[in-house]
XYZ file of C-alpha atoms in Angstrom:
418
model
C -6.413 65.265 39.989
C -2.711 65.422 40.432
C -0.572 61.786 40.667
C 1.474 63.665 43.423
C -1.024 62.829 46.795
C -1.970 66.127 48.189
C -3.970 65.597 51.958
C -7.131 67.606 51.972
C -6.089 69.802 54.450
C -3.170 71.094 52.403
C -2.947 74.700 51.383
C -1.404 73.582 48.154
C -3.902 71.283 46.212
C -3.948 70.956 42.508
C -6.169 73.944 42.304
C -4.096 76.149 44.074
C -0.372 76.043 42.253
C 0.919 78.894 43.667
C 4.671 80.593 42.431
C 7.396 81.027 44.293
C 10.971 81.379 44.656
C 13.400 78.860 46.393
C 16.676 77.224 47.081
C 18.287 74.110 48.693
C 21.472 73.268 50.339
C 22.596 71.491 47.519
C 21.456 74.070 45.029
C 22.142 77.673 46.376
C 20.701 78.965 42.879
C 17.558 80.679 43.530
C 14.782 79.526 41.222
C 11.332 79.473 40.069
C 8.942 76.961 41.642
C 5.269 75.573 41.913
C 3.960 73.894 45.267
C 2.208 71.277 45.051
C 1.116 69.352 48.478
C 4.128 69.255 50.507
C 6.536 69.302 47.183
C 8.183 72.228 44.922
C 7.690 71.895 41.316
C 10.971 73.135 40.119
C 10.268 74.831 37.008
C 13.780 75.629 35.823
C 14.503 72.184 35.657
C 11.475 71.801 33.349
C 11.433 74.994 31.641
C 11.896 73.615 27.934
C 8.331 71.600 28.252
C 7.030 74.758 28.137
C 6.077 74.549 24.654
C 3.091 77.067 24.271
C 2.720 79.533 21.201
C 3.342 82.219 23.783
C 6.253 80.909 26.543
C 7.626 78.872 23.894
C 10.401 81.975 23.392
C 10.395 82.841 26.883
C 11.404 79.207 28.820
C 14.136 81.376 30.324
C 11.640 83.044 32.605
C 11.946 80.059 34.559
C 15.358 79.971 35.603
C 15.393 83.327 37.041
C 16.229 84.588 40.634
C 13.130 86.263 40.699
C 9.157 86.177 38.998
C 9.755 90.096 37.573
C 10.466 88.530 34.187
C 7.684 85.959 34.673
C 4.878 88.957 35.350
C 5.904 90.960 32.921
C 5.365 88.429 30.286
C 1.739 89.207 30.998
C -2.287 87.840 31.407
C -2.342 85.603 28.800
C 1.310 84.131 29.246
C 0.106 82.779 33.165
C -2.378 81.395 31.658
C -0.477 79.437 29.363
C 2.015 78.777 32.032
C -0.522 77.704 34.461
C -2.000 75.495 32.093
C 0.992 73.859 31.334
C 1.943 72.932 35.147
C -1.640 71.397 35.408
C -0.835 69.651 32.415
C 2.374 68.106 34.006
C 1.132 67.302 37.467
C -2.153 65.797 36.131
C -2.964 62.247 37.302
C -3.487 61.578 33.311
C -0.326 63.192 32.039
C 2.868 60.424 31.803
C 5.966 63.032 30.341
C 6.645 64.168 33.925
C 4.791 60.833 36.270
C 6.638 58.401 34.342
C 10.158 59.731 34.070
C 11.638 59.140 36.933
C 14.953 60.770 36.459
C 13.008 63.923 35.494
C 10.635 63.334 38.875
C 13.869 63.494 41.379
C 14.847 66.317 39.463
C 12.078 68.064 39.288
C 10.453 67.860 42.243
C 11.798 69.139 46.053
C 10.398 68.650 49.043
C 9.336 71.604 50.798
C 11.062 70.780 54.076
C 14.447 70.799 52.302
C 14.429 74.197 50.563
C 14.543 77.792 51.530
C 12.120 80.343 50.720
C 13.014 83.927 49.288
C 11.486 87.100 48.046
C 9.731 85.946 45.677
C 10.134 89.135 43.438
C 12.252 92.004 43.200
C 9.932 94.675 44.591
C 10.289 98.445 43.368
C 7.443 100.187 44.853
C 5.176 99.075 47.960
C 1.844 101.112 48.409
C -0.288 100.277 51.290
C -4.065 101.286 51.042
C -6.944 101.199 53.844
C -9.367 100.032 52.689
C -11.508 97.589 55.279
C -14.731 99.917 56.266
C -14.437 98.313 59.585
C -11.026 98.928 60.642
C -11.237 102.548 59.439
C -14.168 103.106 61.547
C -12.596 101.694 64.655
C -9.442 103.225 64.650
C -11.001 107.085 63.410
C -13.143 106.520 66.282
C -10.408 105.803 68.829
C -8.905 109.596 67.549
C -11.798 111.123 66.771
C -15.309 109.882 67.775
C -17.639 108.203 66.587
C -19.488 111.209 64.796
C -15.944 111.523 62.806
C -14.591 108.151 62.257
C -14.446 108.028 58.697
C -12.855 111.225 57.190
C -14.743 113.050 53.830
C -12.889 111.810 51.353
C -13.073 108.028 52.534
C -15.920 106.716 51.223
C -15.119 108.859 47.896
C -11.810 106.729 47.067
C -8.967 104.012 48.141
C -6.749 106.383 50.469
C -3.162 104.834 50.425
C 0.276 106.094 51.208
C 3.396 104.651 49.492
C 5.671 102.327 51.615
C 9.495 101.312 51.965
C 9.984 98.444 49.710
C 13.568 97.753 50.887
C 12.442 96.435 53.964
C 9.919 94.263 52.832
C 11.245 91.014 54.174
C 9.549 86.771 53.689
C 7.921 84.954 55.981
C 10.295 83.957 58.783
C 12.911 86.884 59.081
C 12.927 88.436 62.516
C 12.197 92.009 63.041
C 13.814 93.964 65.155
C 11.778 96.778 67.624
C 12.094 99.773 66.196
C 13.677 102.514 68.055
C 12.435 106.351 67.505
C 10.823 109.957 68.911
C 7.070 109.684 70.613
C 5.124 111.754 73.046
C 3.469 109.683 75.879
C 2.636 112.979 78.066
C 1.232 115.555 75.585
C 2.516 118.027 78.554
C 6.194 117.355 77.958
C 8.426 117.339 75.134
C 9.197 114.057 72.933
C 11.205 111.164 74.033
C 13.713 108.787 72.597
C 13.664 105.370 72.788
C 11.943 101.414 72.090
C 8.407 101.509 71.002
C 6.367 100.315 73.593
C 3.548 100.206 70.923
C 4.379 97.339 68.677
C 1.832 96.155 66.600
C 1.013 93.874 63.807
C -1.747 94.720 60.786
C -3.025 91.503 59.179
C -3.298 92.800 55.384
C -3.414 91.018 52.228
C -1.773 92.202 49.090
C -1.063 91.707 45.480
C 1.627 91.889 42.884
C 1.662 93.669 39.762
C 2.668 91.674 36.572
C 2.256 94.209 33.474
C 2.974 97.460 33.487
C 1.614 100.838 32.389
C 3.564 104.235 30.714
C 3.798 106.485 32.408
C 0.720 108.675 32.017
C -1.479 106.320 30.648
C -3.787 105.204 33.544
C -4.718 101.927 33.482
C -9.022 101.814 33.329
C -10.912 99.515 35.343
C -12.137 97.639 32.893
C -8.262 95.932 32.522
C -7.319 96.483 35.795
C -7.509 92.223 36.500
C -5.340 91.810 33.576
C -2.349 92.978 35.162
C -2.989 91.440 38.682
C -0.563 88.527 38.905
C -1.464 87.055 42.533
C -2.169 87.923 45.989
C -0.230 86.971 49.331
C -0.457 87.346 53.329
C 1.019 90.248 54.839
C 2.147 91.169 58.134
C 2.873 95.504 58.340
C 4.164 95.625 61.628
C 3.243 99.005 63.318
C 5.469 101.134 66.103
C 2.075 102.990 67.325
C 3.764 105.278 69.408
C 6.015 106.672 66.711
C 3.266 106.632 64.290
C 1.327 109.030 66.368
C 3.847 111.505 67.290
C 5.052 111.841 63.451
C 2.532 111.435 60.892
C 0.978 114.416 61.008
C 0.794 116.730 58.463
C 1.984 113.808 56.103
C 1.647 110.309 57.186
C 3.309 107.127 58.330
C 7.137 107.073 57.862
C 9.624 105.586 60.920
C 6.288 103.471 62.556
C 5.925 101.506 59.390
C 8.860 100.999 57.602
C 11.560 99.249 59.465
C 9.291 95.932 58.352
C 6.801 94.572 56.281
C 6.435 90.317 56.169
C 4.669 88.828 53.521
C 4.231 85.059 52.591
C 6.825 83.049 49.822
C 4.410 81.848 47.627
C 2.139 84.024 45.047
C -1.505 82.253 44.409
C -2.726 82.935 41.074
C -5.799 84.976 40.559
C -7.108 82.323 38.301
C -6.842 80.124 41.294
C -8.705 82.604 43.657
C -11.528 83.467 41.240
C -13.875 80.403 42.236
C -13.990 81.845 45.684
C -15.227 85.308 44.684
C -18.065 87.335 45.899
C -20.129 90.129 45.247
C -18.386 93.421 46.019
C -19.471 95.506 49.123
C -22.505 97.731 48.329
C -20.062 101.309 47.805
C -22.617 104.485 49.300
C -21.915 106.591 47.389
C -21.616 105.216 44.205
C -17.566 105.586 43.335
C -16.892 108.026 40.766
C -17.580 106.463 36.570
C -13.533 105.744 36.486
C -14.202 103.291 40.093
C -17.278 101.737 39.224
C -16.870 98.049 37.957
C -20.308 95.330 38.663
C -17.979 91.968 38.094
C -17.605 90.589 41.613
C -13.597 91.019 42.838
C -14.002 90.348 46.726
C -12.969 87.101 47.526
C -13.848 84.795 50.261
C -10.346 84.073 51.726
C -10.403 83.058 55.729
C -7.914 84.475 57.435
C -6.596 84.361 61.322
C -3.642 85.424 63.044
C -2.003 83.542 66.307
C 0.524 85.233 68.578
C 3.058 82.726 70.365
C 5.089 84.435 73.649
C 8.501 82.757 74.192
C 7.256 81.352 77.951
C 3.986 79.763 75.855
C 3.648 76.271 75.123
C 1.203 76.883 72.236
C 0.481 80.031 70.157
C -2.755 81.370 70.603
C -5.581 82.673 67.653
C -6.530 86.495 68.656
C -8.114 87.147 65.377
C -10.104 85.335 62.925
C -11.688 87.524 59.956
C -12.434 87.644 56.196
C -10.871 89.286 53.260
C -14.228 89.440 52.049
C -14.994 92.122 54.683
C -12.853 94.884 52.428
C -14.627 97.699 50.730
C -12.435 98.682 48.143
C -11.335 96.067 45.855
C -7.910 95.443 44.271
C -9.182 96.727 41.043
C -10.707 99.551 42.387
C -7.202 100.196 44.386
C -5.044 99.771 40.977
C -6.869 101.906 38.885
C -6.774 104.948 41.109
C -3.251 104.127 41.915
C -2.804 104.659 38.264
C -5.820 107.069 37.078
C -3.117 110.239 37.405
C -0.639 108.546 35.062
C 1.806 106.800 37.950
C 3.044 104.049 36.290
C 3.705 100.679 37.758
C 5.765 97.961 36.906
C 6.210 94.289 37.064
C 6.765 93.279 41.140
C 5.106 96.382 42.479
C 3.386 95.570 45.619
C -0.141 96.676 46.613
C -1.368 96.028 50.153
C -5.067 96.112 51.757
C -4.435 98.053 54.585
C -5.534 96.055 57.718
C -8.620 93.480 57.461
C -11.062 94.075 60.326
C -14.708 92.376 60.791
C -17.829 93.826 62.728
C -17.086 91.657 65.426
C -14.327 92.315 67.790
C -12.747 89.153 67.550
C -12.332 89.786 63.653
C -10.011 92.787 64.500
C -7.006 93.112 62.222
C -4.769 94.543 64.821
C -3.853 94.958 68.343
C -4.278 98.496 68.694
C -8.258 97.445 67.833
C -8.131 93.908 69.887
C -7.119 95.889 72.869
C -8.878 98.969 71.775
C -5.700 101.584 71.983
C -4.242 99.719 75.311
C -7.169 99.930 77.633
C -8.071 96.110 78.006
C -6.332 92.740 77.459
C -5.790 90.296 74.890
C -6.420 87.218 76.590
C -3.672 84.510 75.620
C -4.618 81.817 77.785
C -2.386 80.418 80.620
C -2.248 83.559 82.708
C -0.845 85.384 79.188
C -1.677 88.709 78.075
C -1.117 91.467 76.127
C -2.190 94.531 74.888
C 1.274 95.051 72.145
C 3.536 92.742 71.182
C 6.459 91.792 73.477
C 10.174 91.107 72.188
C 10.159 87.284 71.458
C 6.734 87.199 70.576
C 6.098 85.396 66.939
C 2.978 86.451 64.925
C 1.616 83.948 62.564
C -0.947 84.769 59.759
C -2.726 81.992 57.837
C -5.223 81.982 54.920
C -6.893 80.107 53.021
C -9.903 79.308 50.822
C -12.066 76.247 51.053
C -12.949 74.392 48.508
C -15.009 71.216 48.103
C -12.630 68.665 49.434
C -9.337 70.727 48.888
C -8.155 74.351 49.879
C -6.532 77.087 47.894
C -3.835 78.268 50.824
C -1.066 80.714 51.516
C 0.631 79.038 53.678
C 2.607 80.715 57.063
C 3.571 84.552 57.059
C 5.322 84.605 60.449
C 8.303 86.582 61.989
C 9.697 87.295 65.496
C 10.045 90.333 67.412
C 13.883 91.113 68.660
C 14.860 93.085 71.274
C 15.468 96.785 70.003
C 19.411 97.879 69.601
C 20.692 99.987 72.114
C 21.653 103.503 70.945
């Protein structure tokens, strides 16, 4: 397909292409690139063979420090753009395979560059939305007769996030420090969370906008989806508890969110879609949509301690497990007239399974503290431990190639002392 060699077992094959943004040591710039195999398309480099009735007056997109500009071009510009870069890396195509001056150029290895934010992010909203992990964790607090609260089933519940501290793959986080309650007899306490946890979530970037009070209906909801990456919103369980009542999260979520450097086009992830979860009751008109938006995207998550030789796989689950769907979760972030804009960030909320080994998080895995996660070795835990490293992979599986994510890992450092 492509004449760069891509090994089957890549994330990025030819059918994948995802967007990114990236330096090197010998180009500090930050810049616009594809991956392809194990190489970086550099698009800013290439930006004036972009040549379509559409990008033609926008090549500058391309040599940006970020994709904002990119996404808010809109649908039918990343299609164009997307079409071009498979026109370039085909097998068939010479302009790029046969100029080799343009090639070393053009094309970086992966190993030599950095990865960065791939977009400047205003706004970060985090939904819940996997039936499964709701019902787990409401029956932890509540029962089983009162897992899922009234208005669940009724709509995407969400809360907004902190998108300052929304950091890329590899950036350590640091244990959060703040109030809990251990004994419900005594007063709060100051200090680390012994609670760490991680939530393996999924979520996707928003290329056009809306105005301000003009929802955006379900029936264009896709057209202003850009792409979807891995996401890691690491939990302080202990704070969370003590504080989020009457309002919700706050200091247990927001001192770090990971997600993965490279974007993966919806057009890329629409082969691997699947019917949407049977929703009873039926949404409201304004959430009802019968095109199929779940995708079937594998997903696992390993945990590596710092006396372990090898990381170990505690979860292995399905983004096609969710039960609200990103469309469903953009038009009722919008339906009151919120506007968003190019770069926003829209998360999943934590993907659980039926099974227990398909749980999204260690506060399910070791069901609130009261058993082990076995590690192998002699290794446990029930929360994370300072120099632990998370890893989350992805990826869907195609017929002799995948359409991956690659890593979204970070480390836990010790808290600062106050």
């Amino acid at each position: 397909m492509s004449f760069i060699k891509v090994d089957p077992s890549s994330d990025f094959s030819f059918h994948n292409l995802p967007y990114g943004i990236f330096s090197t040591d010998n180009n500090p710039k930050r810049r616009v690139g594809v991956a392809i195999g194990d190489q970086i398309l550099d698009l800013s480099v290439i930006m004036s063979m972009f040549r379509g009735p559409l990008l033609s007056q926008h090549q500058d997109v391309f040599d940006q420090p970020t994709l904002n500009a990119f996404m808010a071009l809109g649908c039918e510009s990343w299609r164009e753009a997307r079409s071009t870069v498979q026109g370039l890396l085909s097998a068939n195509e010479s302009a790029l395979r046969d100029d080799v001056s343009l090639r070393s150029r053009a094309l970086v290895h992966q190993s030599a560059a950095t990865m960065h934010l791939p977009a400047d992010i205003g706004d970060y909203t985090d939904f819940y939305s996997s039936r499964d992990h709701a019902t787990n964790v409401g029956t932890m607090f509540r029962g089983k007769e009162n897992a899922l609260m009234p208005n669940w089933l009724r709509l995407p519940v969400g809360y907004h996030g902190r998108a300052s501290s929304v950091v890329v793959s590899r950036t350590p986080i640091r244990r959060p420090s703040g109030q809990m309650r251990p004994d419900q007899t005594k007063p709060p306490v100051f200090g680390p969370s012994k609670q760490l946890d991680i939530e393996l979530e999924m979520a996707f970037f928003v290329g056009g906008g809306n105005q301000l009070g003009e929802p955006i209906p379900i029936e264009k909801a896709h057209e202003h989806i850009f792409g979807m990456v891995l996401m890691n919103d690491w939990s302080a369980r202990d704070i969370q508890a003590w504080e989020y009542v009457p309002l919700g999260p706050f200091l247990g979520k927001n001192f770090g969110t990971t997600i993965s450097p490279w974007i993966i086009p919806m057009e890329a992830l629409l082969p691997f879609a699947e019917p949407n979860a049977i929703q009873d009751p039926e949404p409201l008109p304004y959430l009802q949509h019968p095109d199929p938006f779940t995708f079937n995207i594998n997903l696992s998550v390993s945990l590596k301690g710092q006396d372990m030789a090898d990381a170990a796989t505690i979860c292995k689950t399905n983004f096609k497990y969710m039960y609200w769907t990103m469309k469903q979760q953009l038009t009722h972030h919008t339906v009151n007239g919120c506007n968003v804009r190019p770069g926003d960030l829209l998360a999943s909320g934590t993907i659980s399974g039926p099974d227990p080994e398909s749980f999204g998080s260690m506060l399910e895995l070791s069901w609130r503290g009261t058993k082990n996660i076995d590690l192998g070795g002699g290794e446990t835990r029930t929360f994370l431990r300072d120099g632990d490293q998370v890893t989350i992979k992805g990826y869907c599986q195609g017929d002799g190639y995948r359409v991956g994510f690659g890593p979204c890992a970070g480390t836990i450092l010790p808290a600062l002392q106050h």
